[in-house]
Amino acid sequence: MTTVPTVRTAPTAPTAPVTPRPDAVGVSHTRIEGIEKVTGAARYASEVPFTELAHGWLVLSTVARGRIRSIGEDAVRAMPGVLTVLHHRAAPRVRDDVVGALGRPDPIVEVFQHDRIPHAGWPVALVVAETSEQAREAAEALVVEYDEEPHDTDFHADKDGVYTPQDAESTKGDLDAELAASAVVLDARYTTPEQHHCAMEPHAVTVRWHDGRLEVHDSNQGSKWLADDLAQLFSLDQSAVHVRSEHVGGAFGSKGLRSHHVAAAMAATELHRPVRVALTRRQVFAITGYRSPTTQRVRLGADEEGRLRAFAHENQSLTSNLREFVESSAAYGRVMYDAVAHHTVNRVVPVDVATPTWMRAPGEAPGSFAVESALDELAERLGMDPIALRARNEPAFGPVSGLPFSSRNLLACFDEGARRFGWAGRDPRPRVRREGRWLLGTGVAASTYQAGAAPSTASVTAEPDGTFTVRITAADVGTGARTALTLIAADALNVAPGQIHVRIADSDFGAAWVAGGSMGTRSWGWAVMSAARELRERLTLTGGEIPEDGLTAHADTGALIAALAQKERHSFGAQFAEAAVDVTTGEVRVRRLLGVFAAGRIINPLTARSQLVGGMTWGLSMALHEEAVRDQASGGHVGADFAGYHFAANADVPAIEADWVDDPDPDDPVGIKGLGEIGIVGTAAAIANAVWHATGVRHRDLPIRPDRVITAEGRRDERHA
Ligand code: MOS
């Protein structure tokens, strides 16, 4: 076949759109990969086909502390189909000093390096066989003997061993003096339980050596992040690891480098075959991270007009004995509320459990439950409307940072929300509305989440056929990022979205921020826009001529982001809830949720609303259902599956409305603030406040289970007897 160099003029003269395109940013688009997903054509990490594929099955410790005495591998090696058994005496060494793009990975990734058991569920072996069934059968037959040691997995307020990590405390003013001088004081403790991400797609990976490179088909939040961590761990060149993560069925903070990646890579290296390791739901609960339980004390002091004189938030979470992870609930008030005296601290206590990790709105989700419940309690004592109390305490600057806000449209969210929810004329008295067996109430809470941007690289290629290819190591964890980036590129190139092909989640595309911190689409969008602009300039210079192999422009936003003005960048929101409570059965039904957000420029209203509604559904679930329970005797979970760990299902979720006010970030060309996480923030408090308004009973411990409602009703009856 002869190739004739094709040099042609771009069909769409790249000129800046005078008005926004009617088919790109700001217009609802279904997901680009939607049909692939709903027809089952999309391949997830455990579905990529390979000949000679071997299957690994992890064996997890059944004791919570001790040492491995013996592993009965001989019997298992003789079982049908078994290819190898990896464990601490039969595994390659890995480095224990990896520092990646997001810091040290959880030491649980250093699998099979020693005989110590730091917590229940610690991976002790990987059994590899010809089929998944054979691997599972053999893994379950593997006899592991332990020398057990006493363990402690208990967590409660003021537990022995609690300490304050570095940079975990902020202090301003004389708290005791301001509390003493306050007309009204609230001092209350709140708790939230251990919660799990529960992504629909359990963690899975398929690994093989191919053309001298470790090729990893994965489900993760950042393929370059993962590739570089893996390369360090195995002392490989960065270029020797290639990670792809085309489709991800949910992540929420749990999908970074984990034990199964490392175990699969070890097995693929030993066997010279592709190896797949897919986790069961119970294994996901055990070894992929979770949100720590919290116990929080909030003290508020206010003058008679509701101005805060004292704001104190002390949070305690747990971590493992392997690594310090802090669920920074007390970060919430550092942005939301100022006071003459202001104290926030995140304390932590290590116990014999797996390390917790980031989970959707880490810190702000539990922190907002405590603070926004406390504000409601304070409003009650002041006889003030809870929205008016928040409006009275709107800070002009970041209460702790002292920085200006890039924009802070919280009150606009409350105004719009109050109008749509019908807040005006609400009777503030609790327990005065009844409908049959239901007591009815309404509640409100504020919401915030950080809105950052992180350096990313991207390339955009003008192809000779008139289309454009965008390459960026973004991750679409279900957010619709691929679609949003397509719209951003279409706008920047002033072409129809159908002419853009966005390729993501391939570590070979270079460094980029991860799908995390609500900063993915903003960080990637900025890089894509920069590359697209550069390409347009180059196309102008070449008169639109495109060589046979295309014309490519690259962008790296590192310098642009470093030059960003110092401001306090956050999204804000107002959450409204209506709850119905049957105090005889303890049942709580959320009837309405409305969230109005100031979350930057909205790229794709369809998927943006999906993210917000998804986050609010998580908040409902957090308020009423979710709670991972540990058996202190074994140190492991009870019912760590979708039968035992309750979360909101369709029948629990009412019509949820999410909307936004105009709030573009003025400081970057895309104007995004990010909205993956803010939806969950404040929702549980709004619901708990609605339950108080319905019943007259404060619920300070989540979830608001039927037995808690009934017990509280009993105590109330005693008081009123
Ligand atoms: Mo998200 S918890 O920032 O992955």
XYZ file of C-alpha atoms and ligand atoms in Angstrom:
725
model
C 0.000 0.000 0.000
C 1.431 3.338 -0.994
C 0.858 6.301 1.186
C 0.405 9.660 -0.381
C 1.174 12.452 2.012
C -2.096 14.208 2.621
C -1.852 17.853 3.384
C -5.135 19.576 3.704
C -6.830 22.516 5.248
C -8.755 22.065 8.469
C -12.458 22.136 7.624
C -13.178 24.366 10.545
C -11.117 27.487 10.497
C -10.025 27.735 14.118
C -11.316 31.057 15.247
C -12.555 31.935 18.692
C -16.292 31.457 19.169
C -17.943 34.851 19.499
C -20.839 33.281 21.351
C -20.580 29.949 23.151
C -21.215 26.945 20.943
C -24.791 25.702 21.232
C -23.591 22.098 21.438
C -20.683 22.147 23.875
C -19.956 23.572 27.349
C -23.130 24.314 29.276
C -25.343 21.991 27.239
C -26.503 18.592 28.538
C -24.861 15.624 26.835
C -25.292 11.948 27.577
C -22.076 10.070 28.262
C -19.901 9.404 25.255
C -19.345 5.827 26.420
C -22.954 5.439 27.601
C -24.085 3.026 24.901
C -20.942 0.943 25.338
C -21.674 0.722 29.046
C -25.356 -0.115 28.918
C -24.898 -2.708 26.175
C -22.088 -4.428 28.055
C -19.539 -3.696 25.346
C -17.391 -1.627 27.715
C -14.631 -3.808 29.179
C -13.829 -3.399 32.851
C -10.529 -4.454 34.426
C -11.630 -8.016 35.119
C -13.130 -8.447 31.643
C -10.204 -7.759 29.321
C -9.663 -11.095 27.547
C -6.258 -12.795 27.363
C -5.188 -16.238 26.230
C -3.271 -18.146 28.898
C -4.908 -15.998 31.555
C -4.295 -17.264 35.103
C -6.422 -16.284 38.089
C -5.159 -15.245 41.502
C -7.180 -15.400 44.711
C -6.070 -13.543 47.825
C -6.069 -15.231 51.220
C -6.636 -12.789 54.075
C -5.689 -13.159 57.715
C -8.417 -14.410 60.011
C -6.674 -13.056 63.108
C -6.273 -9.404 64.056
C -2.713 -9.484 65.397
C 0.180 -11.922 65.586
C 2.517 -13.850 63.306
C 2.136 -16.474 60.637
C 3.400 -19.779 62.024
C 2.878 -21.916 58.930
C 1.246 -21.952 55.528
C 0.063 -25.336 54.277
C 0.953 -24.717 50.672
C 1.933 -28.287 49.690
C -1.612 -29.621 49.930
C -2.910 -26.686 47.946
C -0.232 -26.892 45.241
C -1.478 -30.421 44.542
C -5.029 -29.256 43.925
C -6.482 -29.115 40.384
C -5.240 -26.260 38.256
C -3.075 -24.626 40.921
C -0.046 -22.886 39.416
C 1.617 -21.211 42.380
C 1.141 -19.979 45.918
C 2.766 -16.675 46.865
C 3.376 -15.848 50.518
C 5.985 -14.246 52.766
C 8.524 -17.026 52.204
C 7.790 -17.290 48.492
C 7.553 -13.829 46.980
C 9.934 -11.250 45.504
C 11.072 -8.375 47.714
C 9.549 -4.956 47.117
C 10.645 -1.525 48.291
C 9.155 -0.175 51.500
C 10.059 3.482 50.873
C 7.828 4.399 47.949
C 6.810 8.043 47.841
C 4.459 8.667 44.951
C 2.490 11.567 43.545
C 0.109 11.389 46.524
C 2.666 10.438 49.142
C 3.310 7.066 50.755
C 0.955 4.299 49.673
C -0.722 2.315 52.433
C 1.856 -0.309 53.590
C -0.784 -2.955 52.867
C 0.592 -2.840 49.296
C 3.877 -4.361 50.534
C 2.399 -7.847 50.398
C 4.144 -11.067 51.453
C 7.243 -9.341 52.868
C 7.138 -10.610 56.472
C 5.223 -12.873 58.828
C 3.583 -10.166 60.933
C -0.189 -9.666 61.032
C -1.105 -6.061 61.877
C -4.877 -6.427 61.445
C -7.673 -8.775 60.413
C -7.811 -9.150 56.656
C -4.072 -8.619 56.095
C -3.167 -10.449 52.842
C -1.172 -13.576 53.704
C -1.124 -15.436 50.376
C -2.131 -15.408 46.728
C -3.186 -18.717 45.208
C -2.976 -18.755 41.401
C -4.735 -21.331 39.244
C -5.949 -21.930 35.702
C -9.494 -20.847 36.507
C -11.021 -18.465 38.980
C -13.019 -21.314 40.529
C -9.908 -23.448 41.044
C -8.078 -20.508 42.580
C -10.921 -19.819 44.976
C -11.310 -23.468 45.926
C -7.589 -23.758 46.657
C -7.413 -20.426 48.481
C -10.250 -21.465 50.756
C -8.504 -24.803 51.392
C -5.197 -23.161 52.340
C -4.466 -23.801 56.005
C -2.679 -20.873 57.645
C -1.634 -21.206 61.275
C -0.995 -18.139 63.392
C 0.621 -17.265 66.684
C -2.043 -14.906 67.874
C -1.413 -11.838 70.029
C -3.951 -9.712 71.888
C -5.462 -6.981 69.746
C -7.386 -3.765 70.305
C -9.847 -2.584 67.674
C -12.088 -0.576 69.962
C -12.793 3.088 69.243
C -14.432 5.607 71.528
C -14.046 9.212 72.645
C -10.881 10.099 74.606
C -9.390 6.661 74.099
C -5.890 5.994 75.437
C -3.270 6.722 72.819
C -5.080 9.625 71.164
C -2.629 12.186 69.808
C -2.655 15.346 67.700
C -0.805 14.931 64.402
C 1.315 17.691 62.890
C -0.618 20.657 61.470
C -3.904 19.255 62.760
C -4.868 22.143 65.019
C -5.820 25.782 64.545
C -6.284 28.249 67.400
C -7.360 31.860 67.588
C -8.411 33.873 70.627
C -9.340 32.856 74.173
C -11.969 30.156 73.891
C -12.843 29.834 77.573
C -13.247 33.597 77.951
C -15.510 33.859 74.901
C -17.617 30.876 75.976
C -18.012 32.469 79.405
C -19.024 35.774 77.833
C -21.577 34.187 75.461
C -25.306 34.649 75.992
C -26.018 31.151 74.659
C -23.644 28.183 74.724
C -23.953 24.798 73.086
C -21.688 21.869 73.969
C -22.564 18.639 72.187
C -20.917 15.412 71.064
C -21.623 13.705 67.770
C -20.521 10.384 66.342
C -20.364 8.907 62.874
C -19.619 5.234 62.199
C -17.125 3.476 59.937
C -18.386 3.753 56.359
C -17.357 2.067 53.124
C -17.144 3.272 49.534
C -19.140 0.349 48.074
C -18.288 1.075 44.425
C -20.437 -1.049 42.126
C -17.330 -2.489 40.484
C -15.170 -4.307 43.033
C -11.417 -3.748 42.718
C -9.800 -5.894 40.041
C -6.674 -5.931 37.916
C -5.219 -7.917 35.025
C -1.431 -7.821 34.663
C 0.999 -9.230 32.116
C 4.502 -8.669 30.851
C 4.314 -7.547 27.230
C 7.125 -6.237 25.018
C 9.331 -5.792 28.052
C 6.765 -3.767 29.979
C 4.461 -4.526 32.853
C 1.022 -4.001 31.283
C -1.730 -3.331 33.788
C -5.459 -3.283 32.975
C -6.968 -1.683 35.983
C -9.805 0.134 37.687
C -8.256 3.192 39.317
C -8.427 6.943 39.881
C -5.119 7.800 38.231
C -3.184 5.557 35.882
C 0.051 7.555 35.938
C -0.073 7.790 39.727
C -0.521 4.039 39.949
C 2.127 3.266 37.295
C 4.762 5.337 39.057
C 3.958 3.845 42.478
C 4.197 0.333 41.004
C 7.461 1.128 39.210
C 9.031 2.380 42.447
C 7.761 -0.582 44.424
C 9.385 -3.080 42.021
C 12.454 -0.880 41.297
C 11.523 -0.603 37.609
C 11.992 2.316 35.219
C 8.851 4.443 34.988
C 8.741 3.592 31.274
C 8.575 -0.150 32.078
C 5.090 0.102 33.579
C 2.017 0.792 31.467
C -1.306 1.216 33.251
C -4.696 1.659 31.620
C -8.074 2.108 33.270
C -10.563 2.645 30.477
C -13.757 2.204 32.498
C -14.196 2.448 36.244
C -17.365 1.420 38.051
C -17.006 3.849 40.934
C -14.005 4.667 43.118
C -14.807 7.433 45.657
C -11.258 7.534 47.026
C -10.660 3.785 47.345
C -8.983 3.084 44.012
C -5.296 3.819 44.302
C -2.493 1.258 44.476
C -3.648 -1.709 46.565
C -2.449 -5.214 47.494
C -4.114 -6.968 44.569
C -2.096 -4.951 42.048
C 1.159 -5.959 43.676
C 0.214 -9.607 44.182
C -0.925 -9.883 40.546
C 2.297 -8.316 39.280
C 4.351 -10.748 41.386
C 2.423 -13.715 39.980
C 2.632 -12.512 36.367
C 6.389 -12.167 36.810
C 6.791 -15.662 38.246
C 4.475 -17.444 35.816
C 5.247 -15.494 32.618
C 1.501 -15.409 32.032
C -1.240 -12.793 32.340
C -2.705 -12.892 35.846
C -6.006 -11.476 37.031
C -6.884 -10.749 40.649
C -10.458 -9.662 41.325
C -11.592 -9.000 44.869
C -14.803 -10.257 46.378
C -17.073 -7.731 48.040
C -15.904 -8.900 51.477
C -12.289 -8.467 50.440
C -13.103 -4.961 49.234
C -14.422 -4.200 52.720
C -11.295 -5.671 54.321
C -8.380 -4.255 52.321
C -9.273 -1.259 50.167
C -9.823 1.408 52.799
C -12.866 3.002 54.386
C -13.951 6.128 56.227
C -12.903 6.144 59.865
C -15.550 6.417 62.523
C -15.475 9.796 64.265
C -16.361 11.177 67.631
C -16.695 14.951 67.620
C -17.277 17.619 70.232
C -18.619 20.974 69.087
C -18.848 23.990 71.377
C -20.517 27.159 70.170
C -20.985 30.398 72.029
C -23.068 33.250 70.631
C -24.345 36.646 71.625
C -28.092 37.294 71.750
C -28.171 38.222 68.063
C -26.567 34.919 67.152
C -23.073 36.231 66.385
C -20.551 33.543 67.188
C -18.089 34.493 69.914
C -16.693 30.984 70.305
C -16.360 28.171 67.805
C -14.645 24.946 68.872
C -14.592 21.655 67.015
C -12.597 18.710 68.335
C -12.607 15.649 66.124
C -11.206 12.199 66.812
C -10.790 9.470 64.218
C -8.867 6.209 64.155
C -5.968 5.009 62.073
C -4.038 1.773 61.749
C -0.780 0.857 63.418
C 0.802 0.970 59.943
C 0.181 4.478 58.757
C -1.327 7.732 59.947
C -4.505 8.658 58.128
C -6.541 11.533 59.532
C -10.242 11.995 58.791
C -10.077 15.769 59.085
C -13.638 16.578 60.095
C -12.532 19.734 61.915
C -11.400 21.264 58.628
C -15.034 22.146 57.930
C -15.363 25.077 60.354
C -12.075 26.575 59.214
C -13.857 27.664 56.062
C -17.463 27.987 57.156
C -17.730 29.942 60.412
C -15.674 32.624 62.095
C -15.731 33.590 65.782
C -13.771 35.776 68.147
C -12.219 32.612 69.561
C -11.817 29.742 67.122
C -10.353 26.328 67.838
C -10.314 23.262 65.587
C -8.356 20.041 66.004
C -8.247 16.612 64.364
C -6.937 13.986 66.756
C -6.274 10.391 65.878
C -5.774 7.085 67.684
C -4.024 4.034 66.216
C -5.691 0.653 66.698
C -5.274 -2.824 65.181
C -7.357 -2.246 62.056
C -6.680 -1.722 58.372
C -5.797 1.857 57.474
C -8.728 4.112 56.630
C -8.484 6.266 53.527
C -10.095 9.070 51.576
C -13.788 8.540 51.045
C -16.015 11.023 49.199
C -15.633 14.398 50.972
C -13.079 13.089 53.461
C -13.371 15.225 56.601
C -16.178 17.455 55.407
C -18.782 14.658 55.250
C -18.645 13.728 58.980
C -17.483 17.204 60.033
C -20.462 18.923 58.444
C -22.813 16.524 60.238
C -21.499 17.690 63.611
C -21.147 21.409 62.893
C -24.363 21.835 60.903
C -26.311 19.896 63.543
C -24.772 22.091 66.253
C -25.743 25.271 64.353
C -29.332 23.989 64.235
C -29.267 23.324 67.977
C -27.885 26.806 68.574
C -30.602 28.361 66.389
C -33.201 26.517 68.442
C -31.762 27.901 71.697
C -31.535 31.415 70.265
C -35.052 31.210 68.875
C -33.605 32.117 65.490
C -34.299 30.801 62.040
C -31.433 28.443 61.153
C -30.829 30.158 57.803
C -30.779 33.585 59.459
C -28.220 32.305 61.977
C -25.945 31.175 59.163
C -26.419 34.443 57.287
C -25.451 36.388 60.405
C -22.195 34.465 60.567
C -21.051 34.736 56.963
C -17.319 35.505 57.136
C -15.718 38.090 54.865
C -12.453 36.131 54.810
C -11.344 32.581 55.491
C -11.756 32.320 59.292
C -8.431 30.544 59.764
C -6.516 31.339 56.565
C -7.435 35.035 56.476
C -7.488 34.718 52.681
C -10.220 36.173 50.482
C -12.649 33.703 48.947
C -12.351 33.315 45.184
C -16.146 33.512 45.381
C -18.550 32.603 48.145
C -22.134 32.442 47.042
C -23.502 30.541 50.015
C -26.276 33.033 50.731
C -27.407 32.964 47.116
C -27.752 29.181 47.508
C -29.830 29.623 50.670
C -32.031 32.259 49.005
C -32.708 30.149 45.945
C -33.108 26.980 48.013
C -35.506 28.604 50.488
C -37.617 29.896 47.610
C -37.835 26.548 45.875
C -38.248 24.465 49.009
C -40.927 26.746 50.443
C -38.997 27.595 53.620
C -40.707 30.945 54.252
C -43.338 30.797 56.974
C -41.960 27.532 58.398
C -43.202 26.957 61.961
C -39.957 26.458 63.919
C -41.621 24.474 66.710
C -40.794 20.758 66.696
C -43.305 17.928 66.730
C -46.348 19.912 65.642
C -46.993 18.401 62.180
C -48.618 15.010 61.864
C -49.922 13.027 58.909
C -51.371 9.704 59.979
C -48.606 7.718 61.667
C -45.948 10.145 60.453
C -44.484 13.133 62.234
C -43.168 15.619 59.667
C -40.289 18.046 59.797
C -37.950 20.103 57.669
C -34.292 20.865 58.134
C -31.498 22.781 56.539
C -27.700 22.749 56.483
C -24.869 24.489 54.705
C -22.269 22.699 52.631
C -18.768 23.326 51.337
C -15.906 21.529 49.669
C -12.503 22.627 48.429
C -12.195 23.731 44.802
C -8.606 23.311 43.724
C -6.642 22.748 40.574
C -3.528 20.625 40.178
C -0.887 20.537 37.428
C -1.672 18.266 34.490
C -0.347 17.618 31.013
C -2.439 17.057 27.899
C -1.999 16.873 24.150
C -4.381 17.678 21.337
C -3.791 16.434 17.807
C -5.407 17.793 14.646
C -5.871 14.709 12.455
C -5.779 14.847 8.679
C -9.398 13.654 8.494
C -10.617 16.770 10.234
C -11.079 15.249 13.656
C -9.136 16.025 16.807
C -7.658 13.606 19.322
C -7.195 14.637 22.945
C -4.883 12.576 25.125
C -4.750 13.015 28.898
C -4.254 10.632 31.818
C -7.620 11.548 33.255
C -9.853 8.954 34.926
C -13.579 8.714 34.370
C -14.689 6.988 37.557
C -18.315 7.374 36.549
C -18.389 11.161 36.807
C -18.708 11.829 33.101
C -15.203 13.323 32.916
C -14.613 11.945 29.408
C -17.717 13.725 28.192
C -16.926 16.971 30.006
C -13.435 17.054 28.497
C -14.938 16.500 25.053
C -17.163 19.546 25.508
C -14.281 21.651 26.797
C -12.147 20.659 23.800
C -15.021 21.330 21.402
C -15.408 24.831 22.817
C -11.697 25.528 22.762
C -11.314 24.307 19.179
C -14.679 25.679 18.094
C -15.714 22.398 16.489
C -18.639 20.064 17.112
C -18.166 17.594 20.006
C -18.577 14.780 17.481
C -15.268 15.776 15.891
C -13.375 15.256 19.151
C -12.008 11.933 20.360
C -10.925 12.085 23.974
C -8.584 9.310 25.060
C -7.998 9.007 28.801
C -6.677 6.735 31.560
C -3.425 5.633 29.915
C -0.222 6.244 31.876
C 1.686 6.716 28.613
C -0.172 10.007 28.097
C 1.900 11.580 30.867
C 1.424 13.133 34.276
C -1.998 14.427 35.261
C -3.956 14.946 38.428
C -6.074 12.033 39.670
C -9.846 11.717 39.901
C -9.831 13.046 43.446
C -10.346 16.034 45.663
C -13.155 17.214 43.344
C -10.306 18.560 41.205
C -10.258 16.130 38.289
C -12.337 17.784 35.617
C -11.064 21.244 36.501
C -7.406 20.242 36.437
C -7.728 18.200 33.249
C -10.042 20.710 31.590
C -7.508 23.466 32.079
C -4.749 21.344 30.491
C -6.973 20.325 27.577
C -8.006 23.926 26.986
C -4.393 25.086 27.076
C -3.307 22.422 24.575
C -6.263 23.219 22.322
C -5.420 26.921 22.311
C -1.818 26.168 21.509
C -2.951 23.932 18.655
C -5.163 26.656 17.228
C -2.256 29.054 17.204
C -0.097 26.519 15.407
C -2.856 25.788 12.909
C -3.090 29.498 12.242
C 0.645 29.622 11.613
C 0.507 26.670 9.203
C -2.531 28.110 7.479
C -4.526 25.127 8.640
C -2.263 22.608 6.922
C -2.081 19.314 8.747
C 0.680 16.796 8.027
C -0.093 13.127 7.444
C 0.591 12.121 11.021
C -1.344 15.031 12.414
C -0.317 18.195 14.179
C 0.017 17.956 17.937
C 0.201 20.565 20.663
C 1.101 19.794 24.268
C 0.291 21.669 27.442
C 1.522 21.522 31.010
C -0.407 23.687 33.456
C 2.187 23.476 36.234
C 3.388 27.076 35.855
C -0.135 28.468 35.387
C -1.369 26.844 38.561
C 1.705 27.856 40.542
C 0.944 31.463 39.544
C -2.671 31.335 40.773
C -3.450 34.086 43.259
C -3.627 32.995 46.894
C -7.334 32.732 47.652
C -9.604 30.439 49.573
C -11.162 28.344 46.840
C -14.292 26.469 47.771
C -17.639 25.410 46.424
C -20.640 26.116 48.639
C -24.162 24.817 48.932
C -27.431 24.814 50.852
C -29.131 21.512 51.660
C -32.839 21.216 52.451
C -34.614 18.074 53.678
C -38.103 17.000 54.625
C -38.419 13.915 56.799
C -41.308 11.799 58.004
C -40.798 9.794 61.187
C -42.929 6.993 62.595
C -41.877 7.001 66.237
C -43.575 3.694 66.994
C -41.625 1.692 64.377
C -38.632 4.009 64.321
C -38.857 4.378 60.562
C -37.504 7.563 59.007
C -38.436 8.404 55.424
C -36.809 11.274 53.637
C -39.561 12.819 51.535
C -37.691 15.595 49.790
C -34.117 16.687 49.311
C -33.121 19.910 47.596
C -29.555 21.048 47.174
C -28.567 24.361 45.621
C -24.860 24.779 44.976
C -22.372 27.436 43.988
C -19.926 25.099 42.344
C -18.273 27.014 39.559
C -19.019 26.843 35.872
C -21.133 23.821 34.965
C -19.732 21.999 31.938
C -22.373 19.307 31.402
C -25.595 19.947 33.326
C -26.768 16.342 32.916
C -23.756 14.666 34.517
C -23.169 17.551 36.938
C -26.661 17.046 38.335
C -25.945 13.326 38.500
C -22.865 13.959 40.630
C -24.746 16.229 43.014
C -27.751 13.917 43.287
C -25.348 10.997 43.794
C -23.576 12.836 46.594
C -26.871 13.773 48.236
C -27.994 10.149 48.018
C -24.796 9.243 49.859
C -25.720 11.837 52.480
C -29.160 10.291 52.897
C -27.531 6.904 53.184
C -25.087 8.241 55.766
C -27.940 9.769 57.761
C -30.124 6.690 57.914
C -28.360 3.484 56.903
C -24.625 3.105 56.634
C -22.599 1.608 59.461
C -19.823 -0.960 59.312
C -19.758 -2.985 62.499
C -16.693 -4.647 63.958
C -16.686 -7.705 66.142
C -14.188 -6.679 68.817
C -13.417 -10.330 69.629
C -12.155 -11.155 66.136
C -11.248 -7.621 65.089
C -13.006 -8.152 61.769
C -16.243 -6.891 60.272
C -19.677 -8.313 60.860
C -21.730 -8.638 57.684
C -19.256 -6.925 55.386
C -21.367 -7.310 52.274
C -24.391 -5.743 50.637
C -26.729 -7.799 52.793
C -25.143 -6.702 56.081
C -23.971 -3.194 55.223
C -27.100 -1.202 54.534
C -27.108 1.705 52.158
C -29.888 3.623 50.514
C -31.562 1.699 47.715
C -34.072 3.037 45.203
C -37.045 2.698 47.542
C -35.278 4.820 50.180
C -34.547 7.715 47.864
C -37.185 10.345 47.152
C -37.199 12.795 44.284
C -33.935 14.653 44.799
C -33.498 18.060 43.262
C -30.063 19.526 42.725
C -29.397 22.835 41.063
C -26.877 25.652 41.102
C -26.430 29.383 41.044
C -24.079 31.132 38.641
C -20.614 30.992 40.203
C -17.719 30.688 37.733
C -14.254 30.698 39.261
C -12.752 33.920 37.926
C -9.170 32.719 38.011
C -8.918 29.933 35.476
C -10.005 29.821 31.845
C -12.467 26.960 32.365
C -14.059 28.402 35.513
C -14.846 25.006 37.028
C -14.902 24.527 40.797
C -15.652 20.818 40.980
C -18.699 19.024 42.331
C -17.868 15.368 42.870
C -17.958 15.588 46.632
C -19.912 18.599 47.832
C -23.259 16.813 47.325
C -22.710 14.624 50.398
C -21.598 17.529 52.613
C -24.335 18.777 54.931
C -26.991 16.369 53.694
C -26.943 14.151 56.774
C -27.199 17.205 59.040
C -30.149 18.595 57.058
C -31.912 15.244 57.507
C -31.044 14.966 61.224
C -32.295 18.534 61.693
C -35.524 17.599 59.898
C -35.888 14.565 62.173
C -35.543 16.879 65.192
C -38.142 19.236 63.714
C -40.459 16.266 63.200
C -39.983 14.612 66.597
C -38.395 17.097 68.982
C -35.524 14.645 69.505
C -31.901 15.349 68.550
C -30.011 12.501 66.954
C -26.299 13.086 67.423
C -25.196 9.565 66.486
C -25.387 8.313 62.917
C -27.045 6.429 61.416
C -30.517 7.339 62.689
C -31.547 3.683 62.975
C -35.083 2.604 63.900
C -33.891 1.305 67.279
C -32.315 4.685 68.045
C -35.542 6.486 67.141
C -37.555 4.147 69.342
C -35.112 4.408 72.263
C -35.092 8.196 72.007
C -38.887 8.209 71.970
C -38.906 6.094 75.125
C -36.604 8.578 76.879
C -38.778 11.423 75.706
C -41.899 9.716 77.074
C -40.157 9.292 80.452
C -39.257 12.974 80.553
C -42.807 13.965 79.704
C -44.451 11.449 82.078
Mo -12.013 11.480 46.412
S -12.340 10.846 48.343
O -11.086 12.856 46.623
O -11.209 10.248 45.650
